[in-house]
Short mmCIF file of C-alpha atoms in Angstrom, two decimals:
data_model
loop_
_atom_site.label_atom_id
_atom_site.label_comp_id
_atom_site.label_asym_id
_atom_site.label_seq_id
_atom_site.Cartn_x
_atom_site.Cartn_y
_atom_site.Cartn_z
CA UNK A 26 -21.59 -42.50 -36.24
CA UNK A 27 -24.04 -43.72 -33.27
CA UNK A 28 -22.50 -40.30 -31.42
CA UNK A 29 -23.89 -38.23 -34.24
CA UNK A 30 -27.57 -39.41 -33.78
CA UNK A 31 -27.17 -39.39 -30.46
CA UNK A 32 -25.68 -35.84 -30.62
CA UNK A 33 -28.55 -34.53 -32.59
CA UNK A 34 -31.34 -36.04 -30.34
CA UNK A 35 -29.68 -34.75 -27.06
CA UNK A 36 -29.54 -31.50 -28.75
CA UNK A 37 -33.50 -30.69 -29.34
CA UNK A 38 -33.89 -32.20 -25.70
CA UNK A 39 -31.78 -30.10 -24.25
CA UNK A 40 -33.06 -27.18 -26.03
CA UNK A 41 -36.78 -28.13 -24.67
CA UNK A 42 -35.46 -28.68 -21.18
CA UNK A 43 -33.51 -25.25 -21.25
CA UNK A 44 -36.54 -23.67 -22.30
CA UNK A 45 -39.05 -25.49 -19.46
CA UNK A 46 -36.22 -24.52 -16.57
CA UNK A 47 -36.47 -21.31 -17.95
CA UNK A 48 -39.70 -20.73 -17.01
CA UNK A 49 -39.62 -22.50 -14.13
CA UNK A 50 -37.15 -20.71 -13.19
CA UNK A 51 -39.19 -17.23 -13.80
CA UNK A 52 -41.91 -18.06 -12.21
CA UNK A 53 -39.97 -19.26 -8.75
CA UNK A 54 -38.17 -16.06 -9.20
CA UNK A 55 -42.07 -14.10 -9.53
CA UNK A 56 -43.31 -16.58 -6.55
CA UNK A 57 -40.54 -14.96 -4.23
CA UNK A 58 -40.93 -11.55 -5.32
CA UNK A 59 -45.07 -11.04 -5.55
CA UNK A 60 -44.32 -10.35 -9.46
CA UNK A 61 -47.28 -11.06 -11.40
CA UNK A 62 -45.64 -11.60 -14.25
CA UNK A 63 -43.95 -14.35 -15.62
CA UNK A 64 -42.29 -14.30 -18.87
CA UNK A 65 -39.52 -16.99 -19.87
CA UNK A 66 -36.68 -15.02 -21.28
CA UNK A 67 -34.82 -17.21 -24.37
CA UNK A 68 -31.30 -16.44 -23.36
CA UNK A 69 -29.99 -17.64 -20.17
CA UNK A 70 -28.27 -14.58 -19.14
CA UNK A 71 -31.55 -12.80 -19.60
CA UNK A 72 -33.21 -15.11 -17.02
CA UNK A 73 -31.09 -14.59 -14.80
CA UNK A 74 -31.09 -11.14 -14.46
CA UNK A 75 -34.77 -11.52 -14.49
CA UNK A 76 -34.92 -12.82 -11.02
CA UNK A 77 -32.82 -10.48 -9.48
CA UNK A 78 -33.83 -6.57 -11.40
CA UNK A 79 -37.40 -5.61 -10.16
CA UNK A 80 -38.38 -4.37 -13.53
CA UNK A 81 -41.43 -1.71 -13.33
CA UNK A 82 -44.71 -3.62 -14.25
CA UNK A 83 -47.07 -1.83 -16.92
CA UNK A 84 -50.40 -0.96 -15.58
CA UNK A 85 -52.25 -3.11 -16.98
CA UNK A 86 -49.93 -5.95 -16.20
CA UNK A 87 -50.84 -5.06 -12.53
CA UNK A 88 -54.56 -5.67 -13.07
CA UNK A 89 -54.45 -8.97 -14.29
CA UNK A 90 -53.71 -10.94 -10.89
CA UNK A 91 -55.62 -14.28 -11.45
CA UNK A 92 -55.60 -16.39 -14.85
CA UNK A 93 -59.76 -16.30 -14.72
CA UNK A 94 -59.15 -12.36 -14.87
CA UNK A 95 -57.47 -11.90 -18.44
CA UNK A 96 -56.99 -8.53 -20.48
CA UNK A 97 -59.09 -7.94 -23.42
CA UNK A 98 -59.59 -4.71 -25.41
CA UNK A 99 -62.16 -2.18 -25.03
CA UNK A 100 -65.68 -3.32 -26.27
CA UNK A 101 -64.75 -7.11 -26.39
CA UNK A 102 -66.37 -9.47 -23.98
CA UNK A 103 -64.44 -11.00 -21.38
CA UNK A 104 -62.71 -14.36 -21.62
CA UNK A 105 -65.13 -17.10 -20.34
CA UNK A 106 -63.65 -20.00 -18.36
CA UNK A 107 -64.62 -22.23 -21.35
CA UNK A 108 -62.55 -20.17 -23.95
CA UNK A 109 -59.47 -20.28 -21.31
CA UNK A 110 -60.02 -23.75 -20.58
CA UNK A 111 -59.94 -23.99 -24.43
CA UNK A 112 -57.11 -21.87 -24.67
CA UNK A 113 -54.82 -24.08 -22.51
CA UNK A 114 -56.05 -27.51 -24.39
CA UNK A 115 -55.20 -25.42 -27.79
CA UNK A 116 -51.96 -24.43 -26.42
CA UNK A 117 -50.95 -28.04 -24.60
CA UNK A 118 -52.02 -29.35 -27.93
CA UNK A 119 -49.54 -27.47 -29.66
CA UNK A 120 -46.40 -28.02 -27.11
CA UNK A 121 -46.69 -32.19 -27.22
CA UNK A 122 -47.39 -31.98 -31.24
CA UNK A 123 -44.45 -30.06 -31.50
CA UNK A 124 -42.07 -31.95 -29.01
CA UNK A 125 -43.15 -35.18 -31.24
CA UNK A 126 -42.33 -33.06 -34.33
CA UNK A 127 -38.52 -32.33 -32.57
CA UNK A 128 -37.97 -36.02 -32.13
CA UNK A 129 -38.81 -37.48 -35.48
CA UNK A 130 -37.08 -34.21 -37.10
CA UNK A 131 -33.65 -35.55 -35.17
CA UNK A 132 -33.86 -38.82 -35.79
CA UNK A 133 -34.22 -37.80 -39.22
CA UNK A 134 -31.45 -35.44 -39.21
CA UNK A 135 -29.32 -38.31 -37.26
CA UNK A 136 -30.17 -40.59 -40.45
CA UNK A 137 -29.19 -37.46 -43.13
CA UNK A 138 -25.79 -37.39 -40.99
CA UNK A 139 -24.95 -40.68 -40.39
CA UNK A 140 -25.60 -40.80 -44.61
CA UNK A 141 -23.70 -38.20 -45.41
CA UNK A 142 -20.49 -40.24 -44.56
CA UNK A 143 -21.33 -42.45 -47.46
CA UNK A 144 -20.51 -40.61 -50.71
CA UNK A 145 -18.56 -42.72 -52.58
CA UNK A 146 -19.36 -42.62 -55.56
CA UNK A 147 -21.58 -39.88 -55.80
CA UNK A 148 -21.15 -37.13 -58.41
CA UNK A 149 -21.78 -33.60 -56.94
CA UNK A 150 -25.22 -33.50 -57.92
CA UNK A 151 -26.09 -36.35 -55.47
CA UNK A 152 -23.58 -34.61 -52.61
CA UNK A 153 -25.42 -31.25 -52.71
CA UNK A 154 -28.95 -32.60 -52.80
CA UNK A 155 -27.80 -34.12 -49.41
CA UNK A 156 -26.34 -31.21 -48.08
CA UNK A 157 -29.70 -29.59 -48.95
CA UNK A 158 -31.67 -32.37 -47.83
CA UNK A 159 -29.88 -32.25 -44.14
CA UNK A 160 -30.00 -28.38 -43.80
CA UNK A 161 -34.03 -28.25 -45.06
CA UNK A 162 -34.58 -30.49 -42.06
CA UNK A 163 -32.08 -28.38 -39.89
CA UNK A 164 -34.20 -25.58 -40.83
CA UNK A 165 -37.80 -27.22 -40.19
CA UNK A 166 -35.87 -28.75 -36.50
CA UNK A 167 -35.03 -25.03 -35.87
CA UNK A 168 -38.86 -23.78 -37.16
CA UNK A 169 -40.61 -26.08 -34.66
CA UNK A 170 -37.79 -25.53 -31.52
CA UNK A 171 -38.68 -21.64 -31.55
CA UNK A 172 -42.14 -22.48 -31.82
CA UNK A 173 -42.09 -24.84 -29.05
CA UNK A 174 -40.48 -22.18 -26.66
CA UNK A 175 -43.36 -19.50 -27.94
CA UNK A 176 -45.90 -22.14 -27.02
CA UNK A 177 -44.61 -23.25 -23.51
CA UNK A 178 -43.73 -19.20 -22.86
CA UNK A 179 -47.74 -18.83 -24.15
CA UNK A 180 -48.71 -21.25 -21.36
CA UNK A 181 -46.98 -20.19 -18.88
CA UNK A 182 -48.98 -16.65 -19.28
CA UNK A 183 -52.08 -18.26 -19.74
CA UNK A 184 -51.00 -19.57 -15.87
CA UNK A 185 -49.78 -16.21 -14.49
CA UNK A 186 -52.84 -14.40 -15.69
CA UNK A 187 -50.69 -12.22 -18.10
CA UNK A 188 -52.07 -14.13 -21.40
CA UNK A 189 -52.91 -11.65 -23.91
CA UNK A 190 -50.86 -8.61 -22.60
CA UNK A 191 -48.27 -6.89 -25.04
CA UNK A 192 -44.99 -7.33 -24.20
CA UNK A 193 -44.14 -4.07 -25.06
CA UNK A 194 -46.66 -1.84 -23.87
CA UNK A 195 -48.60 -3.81 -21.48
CA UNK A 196 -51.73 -2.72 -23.40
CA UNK A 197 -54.14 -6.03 -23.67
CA UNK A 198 -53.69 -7.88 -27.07
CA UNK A 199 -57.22 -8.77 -28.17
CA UNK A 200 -58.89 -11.13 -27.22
CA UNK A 201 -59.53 -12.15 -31.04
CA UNK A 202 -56.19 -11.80 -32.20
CA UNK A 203 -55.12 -14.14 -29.14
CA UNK A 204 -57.82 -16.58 -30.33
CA UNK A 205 -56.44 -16.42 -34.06
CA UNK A 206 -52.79 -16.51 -33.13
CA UNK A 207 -52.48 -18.20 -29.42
CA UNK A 208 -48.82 -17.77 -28.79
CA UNK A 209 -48.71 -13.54 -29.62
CA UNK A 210 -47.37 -11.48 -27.46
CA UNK A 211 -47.04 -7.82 -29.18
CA UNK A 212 -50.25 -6.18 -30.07
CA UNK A 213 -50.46 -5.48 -33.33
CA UNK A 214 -49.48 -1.96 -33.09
CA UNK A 215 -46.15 -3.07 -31.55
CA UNK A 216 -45.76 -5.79 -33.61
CA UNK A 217 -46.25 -3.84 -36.91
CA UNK A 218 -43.09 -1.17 -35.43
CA UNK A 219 -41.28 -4.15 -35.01
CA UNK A 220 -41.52 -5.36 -38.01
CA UNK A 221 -40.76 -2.15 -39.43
CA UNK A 222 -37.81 -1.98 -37.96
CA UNK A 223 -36.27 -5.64 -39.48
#
């Protein structure tokens, strides 16, 4: 049973380093090439071919070269070095609350699972509101692990001067929106078509 917890911890820590050598890995990979762009891909095989494919940059991607230098729409002021300053605290905030969050969510899954193993006795009543006990907390572990990986890829933007550029288009953001929402990364046009689509 002392496998299981220690299964289920090395499992959200391995996620979180996967995720930080994937963007470390990007950014080596946009060091090497003069890419200003840095974007940490969530499958491995997409990181990979990352490095290697010299993908054409958007415009506006282009433009912003320094992280004091980021996009904003038409009409909006530009970001001050206070707002990016507060931007990054927001945002490095948000990654340690959330790695915190990952460990006591798998200890407490470890405890549901080493548990589980003691049902006698219980009527079926008891046994599912374990089983929905255990996957609630799977859920809320898998909630705050894609989070996490928005947040860190939000940071690592926020250091490659490509904070607040879609994705998609390469069209800035907002500066607003990226104030409301820190880790976006579609502008809403974009991200209403995706959702739209599923």
């Amino acid at each position: 049973m002392a496998k299981k917890s220690a299964a289920g911890k090395t499992t959200a820590e391995k996620a979180s380093k996967k995720a930080a050598d994937a963007a470390t890995g990007a950014a080596e990979a946009a060091e090497q090439t003069g890419v200003h762009t840095v974007v940490a891909k969530k499958s491995a095989a997409r990181t990979r071919t990352a490095g290697r494919s010299a993908a054409p940059v958007p415009p506006a991607r282009a433009a912003a070269t320094a992280p004091g230098e980021l996009a904003v729409r038409p009409g909006e002021d530009p970001w001050t070095p206070e707002e990016v300053s507060a931007a990054r605290t927001e945002l490095t905030g948000e990654i340690t609350r959330l790695r915190n969050e990952l460990e006591a969510s798998g200890l407490a899954l470890a405890g549901l699972m080493r548990d589980s193993g003691d049902g006698a006795g219980d009527d079926e009543a008891d046994t599912g509101t374990k089983n929905i006990t255990r996957e609630h907390e799977m859920s809320l572990a898998a909630n705050a692990q894609e989070m996490l990986e928005q947040t860190e890829r939000a940071l690592a933007r926020l250091d490659a001067g490509t904070y607040g550029l879609c994705e998609i288009c390469g069209n800035p953001i907002g500066k607003a929106r990226m104030q409301a929402f820190p880790r976006a990364t579609l502008c809403v046009e974009d991200k209403q078509k995706q959702e739209r689509r599923g």
